[in-house]
PDB file of C-alpha atoms in Angstrom:
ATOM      1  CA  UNK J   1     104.338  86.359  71.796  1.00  0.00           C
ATOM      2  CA  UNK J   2     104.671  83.158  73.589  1.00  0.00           C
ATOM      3  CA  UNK J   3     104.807  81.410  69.827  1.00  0.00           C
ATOM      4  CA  UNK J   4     107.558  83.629  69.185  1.00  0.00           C
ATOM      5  CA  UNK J   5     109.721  83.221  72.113  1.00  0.00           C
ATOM      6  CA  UNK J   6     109.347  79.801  72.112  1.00  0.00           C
ATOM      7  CA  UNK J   7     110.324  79.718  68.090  1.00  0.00           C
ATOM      8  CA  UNK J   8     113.743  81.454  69.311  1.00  0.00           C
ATOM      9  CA  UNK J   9     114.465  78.701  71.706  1.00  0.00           C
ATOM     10  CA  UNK J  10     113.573  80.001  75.013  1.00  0.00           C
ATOM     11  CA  UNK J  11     111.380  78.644  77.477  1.00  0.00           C
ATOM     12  CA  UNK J  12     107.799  80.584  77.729  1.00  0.00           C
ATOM     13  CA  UNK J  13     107.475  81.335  81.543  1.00  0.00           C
ATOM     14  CA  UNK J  14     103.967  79.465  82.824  1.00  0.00           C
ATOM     15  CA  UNK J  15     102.642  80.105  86.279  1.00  0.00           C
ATOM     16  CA  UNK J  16     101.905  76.246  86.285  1.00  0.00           C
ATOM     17  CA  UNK J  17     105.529  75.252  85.810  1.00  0.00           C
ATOM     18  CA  UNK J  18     107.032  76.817  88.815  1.00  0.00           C
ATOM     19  CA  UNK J  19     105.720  74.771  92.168  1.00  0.00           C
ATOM     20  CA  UNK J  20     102.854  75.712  94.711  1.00  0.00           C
ATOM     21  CA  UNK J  21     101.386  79.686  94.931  1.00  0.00           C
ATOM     22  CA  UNK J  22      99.577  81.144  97.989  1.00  0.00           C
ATOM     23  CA  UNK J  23      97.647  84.065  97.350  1.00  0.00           C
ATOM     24  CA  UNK J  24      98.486  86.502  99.674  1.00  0.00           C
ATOM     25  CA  UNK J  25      96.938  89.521  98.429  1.00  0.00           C
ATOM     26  CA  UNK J  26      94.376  91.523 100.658  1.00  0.00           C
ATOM     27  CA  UNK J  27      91.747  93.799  99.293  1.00  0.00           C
ATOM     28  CA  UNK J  28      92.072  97.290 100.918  1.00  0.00           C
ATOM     29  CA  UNK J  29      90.240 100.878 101.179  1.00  0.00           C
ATOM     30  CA  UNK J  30      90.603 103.530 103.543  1.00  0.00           C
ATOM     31  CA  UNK J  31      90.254 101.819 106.091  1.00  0.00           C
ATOM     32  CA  UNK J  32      93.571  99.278 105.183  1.00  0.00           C
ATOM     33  CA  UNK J  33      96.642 100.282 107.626  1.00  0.00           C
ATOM     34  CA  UNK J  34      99.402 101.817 106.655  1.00  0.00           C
ATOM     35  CA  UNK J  35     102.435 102.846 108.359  1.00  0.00           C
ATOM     36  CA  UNK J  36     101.740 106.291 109.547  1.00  0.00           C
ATOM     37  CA  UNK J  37      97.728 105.292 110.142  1.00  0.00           C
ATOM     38  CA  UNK J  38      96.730 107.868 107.998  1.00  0.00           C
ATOM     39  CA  UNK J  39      93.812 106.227 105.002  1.00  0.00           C
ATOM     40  CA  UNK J  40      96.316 105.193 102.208  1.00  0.00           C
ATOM     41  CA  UNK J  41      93.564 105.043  99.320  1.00  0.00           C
ATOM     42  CA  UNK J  42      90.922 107.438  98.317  1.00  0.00           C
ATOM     43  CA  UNK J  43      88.069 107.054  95.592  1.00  0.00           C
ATOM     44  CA  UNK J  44      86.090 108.887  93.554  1.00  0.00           C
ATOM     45  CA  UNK J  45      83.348 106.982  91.049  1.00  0.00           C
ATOM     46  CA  UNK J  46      83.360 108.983  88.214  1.00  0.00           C
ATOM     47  CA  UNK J  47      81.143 106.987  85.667  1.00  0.00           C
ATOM     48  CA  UNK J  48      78.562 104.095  86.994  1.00  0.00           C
ATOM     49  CA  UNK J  49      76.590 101.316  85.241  1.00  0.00           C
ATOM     50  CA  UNK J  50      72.903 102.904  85.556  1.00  0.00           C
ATOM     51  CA  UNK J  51      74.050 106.645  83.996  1.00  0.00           C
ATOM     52  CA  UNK J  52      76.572 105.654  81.887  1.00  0.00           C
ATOM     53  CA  UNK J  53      76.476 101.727  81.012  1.00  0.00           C
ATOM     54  CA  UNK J  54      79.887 101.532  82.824  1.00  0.00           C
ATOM     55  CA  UNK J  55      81.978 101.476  85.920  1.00  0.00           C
ATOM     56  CA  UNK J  56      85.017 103.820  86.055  1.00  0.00           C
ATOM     57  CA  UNK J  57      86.774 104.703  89.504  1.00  0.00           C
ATOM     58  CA  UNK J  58      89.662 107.590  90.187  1.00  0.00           C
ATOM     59  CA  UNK J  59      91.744 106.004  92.274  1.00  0.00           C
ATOM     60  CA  UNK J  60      94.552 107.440  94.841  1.00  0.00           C
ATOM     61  CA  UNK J  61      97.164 105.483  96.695  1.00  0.00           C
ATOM     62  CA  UNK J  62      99.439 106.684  98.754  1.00  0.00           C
ATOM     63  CA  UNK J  63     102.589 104.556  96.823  1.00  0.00           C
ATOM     64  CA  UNK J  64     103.271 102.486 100.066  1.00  0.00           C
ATOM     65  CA  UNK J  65      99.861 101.120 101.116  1.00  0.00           C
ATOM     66  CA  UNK J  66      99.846  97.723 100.794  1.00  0.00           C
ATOM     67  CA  UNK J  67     102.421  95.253  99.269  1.00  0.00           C
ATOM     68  CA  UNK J  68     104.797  97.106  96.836  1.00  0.00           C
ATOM     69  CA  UNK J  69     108.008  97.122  95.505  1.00  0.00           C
ATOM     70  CA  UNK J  70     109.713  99.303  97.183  1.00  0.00           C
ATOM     71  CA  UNK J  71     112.282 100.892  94.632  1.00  0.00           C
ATOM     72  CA  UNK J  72     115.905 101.551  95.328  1.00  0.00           C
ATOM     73  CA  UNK J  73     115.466 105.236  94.502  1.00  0.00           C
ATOM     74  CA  UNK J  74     113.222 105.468  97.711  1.00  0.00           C
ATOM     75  CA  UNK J  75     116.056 105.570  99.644  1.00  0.00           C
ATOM     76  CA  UNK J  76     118.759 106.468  97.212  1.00  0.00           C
ATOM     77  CA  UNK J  77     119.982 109.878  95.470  1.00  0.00           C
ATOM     78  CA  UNK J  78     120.723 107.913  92.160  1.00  0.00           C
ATOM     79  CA  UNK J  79     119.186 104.341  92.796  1.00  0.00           C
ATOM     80  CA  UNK J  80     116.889 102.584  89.901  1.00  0.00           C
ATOM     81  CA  UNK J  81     113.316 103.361  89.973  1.00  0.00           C
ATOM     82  CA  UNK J  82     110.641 100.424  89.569  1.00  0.00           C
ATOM     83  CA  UNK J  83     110.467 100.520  85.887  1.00  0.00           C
ATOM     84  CA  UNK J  84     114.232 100.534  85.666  1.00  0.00           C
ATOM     85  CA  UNK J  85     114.779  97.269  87.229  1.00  0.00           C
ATOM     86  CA  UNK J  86     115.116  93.755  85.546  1.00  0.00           C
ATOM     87  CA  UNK J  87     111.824  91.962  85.579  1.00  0.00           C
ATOM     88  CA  UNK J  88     114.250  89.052  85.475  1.00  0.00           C
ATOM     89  CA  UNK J  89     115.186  89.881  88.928  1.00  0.00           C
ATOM     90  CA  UNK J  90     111.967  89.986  90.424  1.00  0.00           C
ATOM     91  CA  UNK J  91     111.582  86.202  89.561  1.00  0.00           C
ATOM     92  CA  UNK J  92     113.529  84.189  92.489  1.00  0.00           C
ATOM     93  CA  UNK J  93     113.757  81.190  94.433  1.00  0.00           C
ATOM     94  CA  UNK J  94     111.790  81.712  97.923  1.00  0.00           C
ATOM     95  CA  UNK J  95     112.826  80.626 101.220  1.00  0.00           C
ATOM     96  CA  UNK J  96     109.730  81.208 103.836  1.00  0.00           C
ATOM     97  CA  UNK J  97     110.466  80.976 107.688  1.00  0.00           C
ATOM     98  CA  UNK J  98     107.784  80.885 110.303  1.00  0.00           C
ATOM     99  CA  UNK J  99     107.771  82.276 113.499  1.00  0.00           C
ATOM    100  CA  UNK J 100     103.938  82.309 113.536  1.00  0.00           C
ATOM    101  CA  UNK J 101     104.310  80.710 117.261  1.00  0.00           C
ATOM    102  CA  UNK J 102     106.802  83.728 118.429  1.00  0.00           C
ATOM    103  CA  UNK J 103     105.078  86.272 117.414  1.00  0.00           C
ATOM    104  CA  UNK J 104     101.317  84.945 118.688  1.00  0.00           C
ATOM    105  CA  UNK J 105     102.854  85.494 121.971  1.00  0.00           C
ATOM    106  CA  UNK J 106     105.540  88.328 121.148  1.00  0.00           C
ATOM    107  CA  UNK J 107     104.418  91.299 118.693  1.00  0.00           C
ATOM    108  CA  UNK J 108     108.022  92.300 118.591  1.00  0.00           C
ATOM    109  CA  UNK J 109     109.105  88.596 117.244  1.00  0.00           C
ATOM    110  CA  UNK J 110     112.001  88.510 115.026  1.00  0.00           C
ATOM    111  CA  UNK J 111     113.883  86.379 113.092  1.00  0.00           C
ATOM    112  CA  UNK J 112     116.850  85.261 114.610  1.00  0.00           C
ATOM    113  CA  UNK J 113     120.622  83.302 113.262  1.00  0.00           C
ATOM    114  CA  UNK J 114     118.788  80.381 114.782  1.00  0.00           C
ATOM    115  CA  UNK J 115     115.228  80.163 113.023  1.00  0.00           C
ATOM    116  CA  UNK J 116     117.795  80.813 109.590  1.00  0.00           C
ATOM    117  CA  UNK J 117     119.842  77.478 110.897  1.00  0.00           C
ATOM    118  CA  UNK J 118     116.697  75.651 111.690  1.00  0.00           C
ATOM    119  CA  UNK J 119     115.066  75.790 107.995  1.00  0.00           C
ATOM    120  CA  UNK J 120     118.414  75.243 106.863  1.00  0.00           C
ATOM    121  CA  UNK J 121     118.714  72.317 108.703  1.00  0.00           C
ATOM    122  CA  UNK J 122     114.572  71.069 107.500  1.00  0.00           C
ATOM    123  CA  UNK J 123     115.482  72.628 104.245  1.00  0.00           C
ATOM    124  CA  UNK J 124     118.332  72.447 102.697  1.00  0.00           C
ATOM    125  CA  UNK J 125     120.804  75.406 101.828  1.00  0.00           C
ATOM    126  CA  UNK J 126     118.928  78.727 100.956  1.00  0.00           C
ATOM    127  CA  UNK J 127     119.595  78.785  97.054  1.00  0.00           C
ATOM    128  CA  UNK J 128     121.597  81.764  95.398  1.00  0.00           C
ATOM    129  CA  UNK J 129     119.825  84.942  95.079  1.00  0.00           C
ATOM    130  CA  UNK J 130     116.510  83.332  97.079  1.00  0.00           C
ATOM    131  CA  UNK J 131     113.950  85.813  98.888  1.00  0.00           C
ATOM    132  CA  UNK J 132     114.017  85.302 102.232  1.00  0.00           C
ATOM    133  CA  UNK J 133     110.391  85.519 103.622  1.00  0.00           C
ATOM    134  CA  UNK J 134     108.850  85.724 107.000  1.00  0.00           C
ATOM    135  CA  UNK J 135     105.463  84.344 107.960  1.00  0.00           C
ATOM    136  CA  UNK J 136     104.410  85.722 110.728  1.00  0.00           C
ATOM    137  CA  UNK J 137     100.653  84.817 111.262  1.00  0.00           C
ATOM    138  CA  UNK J 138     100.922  89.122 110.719  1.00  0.00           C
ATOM    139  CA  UNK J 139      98.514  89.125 107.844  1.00  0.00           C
ATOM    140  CA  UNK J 140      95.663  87.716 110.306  1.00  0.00           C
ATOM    141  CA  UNK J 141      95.327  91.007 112.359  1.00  0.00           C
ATOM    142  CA  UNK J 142      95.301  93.408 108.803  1.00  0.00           C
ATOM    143  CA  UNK J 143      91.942  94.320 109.568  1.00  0.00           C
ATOM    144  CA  UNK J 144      92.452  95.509 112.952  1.00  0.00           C
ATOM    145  CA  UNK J 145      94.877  98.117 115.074  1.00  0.00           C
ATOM    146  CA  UNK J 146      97.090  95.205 115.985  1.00  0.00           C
ATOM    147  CA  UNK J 147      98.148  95.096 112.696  1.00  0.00           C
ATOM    148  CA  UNK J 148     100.545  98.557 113.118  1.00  0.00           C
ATOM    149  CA  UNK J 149     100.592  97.460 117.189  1.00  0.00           C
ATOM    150  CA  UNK J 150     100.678 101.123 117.818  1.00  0.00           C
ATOM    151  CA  UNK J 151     101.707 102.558 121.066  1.00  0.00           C
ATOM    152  CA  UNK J 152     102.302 106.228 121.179  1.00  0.00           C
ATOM    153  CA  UNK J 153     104.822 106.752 118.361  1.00  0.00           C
ATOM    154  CA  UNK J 154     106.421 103.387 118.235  1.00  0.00           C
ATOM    155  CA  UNK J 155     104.906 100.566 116.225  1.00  0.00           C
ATOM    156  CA  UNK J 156     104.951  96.815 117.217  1.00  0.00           C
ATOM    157  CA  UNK J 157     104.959  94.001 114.700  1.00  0.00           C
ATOM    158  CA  UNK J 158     107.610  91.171 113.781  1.00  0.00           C
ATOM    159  CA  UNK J 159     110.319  91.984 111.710  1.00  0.00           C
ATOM    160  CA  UNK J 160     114.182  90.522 111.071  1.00  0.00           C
ATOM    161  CA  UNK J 161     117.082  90.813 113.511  1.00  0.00           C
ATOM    162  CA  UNK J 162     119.954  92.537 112.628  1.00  0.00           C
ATOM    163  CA  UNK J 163     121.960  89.509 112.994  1.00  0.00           C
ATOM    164  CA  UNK J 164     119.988  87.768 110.624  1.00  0.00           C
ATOM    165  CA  UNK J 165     119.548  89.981 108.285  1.00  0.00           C
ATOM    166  CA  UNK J 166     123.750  90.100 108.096  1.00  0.00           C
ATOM    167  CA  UNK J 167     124.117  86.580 108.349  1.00  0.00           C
ATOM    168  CA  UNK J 168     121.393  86.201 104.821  1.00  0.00           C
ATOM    169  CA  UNK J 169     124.205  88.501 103.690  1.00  0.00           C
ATOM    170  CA  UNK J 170     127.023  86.687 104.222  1.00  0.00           C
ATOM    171  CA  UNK J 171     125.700  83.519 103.253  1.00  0.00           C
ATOM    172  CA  UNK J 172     123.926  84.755 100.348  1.00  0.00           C
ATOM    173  CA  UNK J 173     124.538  85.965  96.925  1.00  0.00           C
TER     174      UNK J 173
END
């Protein structure tokens, strides 16, 4: 395949041509929090290596456990479901701002207009159609309760302020 796109004068895509990557996956089970606390993943082995010379798990995920993409038709009548959106469109620039040292003290941490202007100003301008990312240190407390910061019914964790989620808008196409 790669041969062939190539042959028609378009550039294979390599994960080696496109900067830095962090992994920032986390292995999860039922014990992995999700937003309602409830276990997001159940399994079942159904074949193993000593009876049957293999390993085969049923699996069941509750569809937002974990990272996802979360689909348009989630919260739309008529929106696109995963399969119906451009793969090309998954595939953007990323713009990643750190409030790690707000949200160690403050669980309710958000980014703000200002943490936008300061990468902006370390940065550059945030490049058309970029992903705007938080790092929030968050991903350190996944294997504990701090991670949903649970108090009664309202959850705690660091998230975007309205403002700066309109200015992204604004400034952004």
């Amino acid at each position: 395949a790669v041969a062939a796109t190539t042959a028609i004068g378009t550039t294979a895509a390599r994960a080696d041509g496109h900067g830095n990557f962090r992994d920032m996956t986390h292995s999860y089970d039922e014990t992995f929090p999700t937003f309602f606390g409830e276990p997001g993943i159940s399994t079942e082995q159904l074949f193993n290596w000593d009876e049957h010379n293999f390993n085969l798990l049923s699996l069941s995920v509750n569809e937002h456990t974990g990272t996802h993409i979360d689909a348009p038709l989630h919260f739309s009548k008529d929106g696109k479901s995963v399969d119906e959106i451009d793969v090309g469109n998954l595939f953007v620039p990323l713009c990643v701002i750190d409030i790690r040292e707000k949200a160690a003290s403050d669980r309710d941490a958000q980014v703000t207009p200002e943490d936008i202007e300061a990468w902006v100003s370390a940065n550059g301008d945030i490049p058309d159609r970029a992903c705007v990312a938080m790092n929030s240190g968050w991903a350190d407390k996944v294997a504990g309760p701090e991670f949903r910061g649970a108090e009664g019914d309202t959850l705690h964790f660091p998230g975007f302020h309205v403002e700066a989620a309109q200015m992204l808008l604004e400034t952004t196409s």
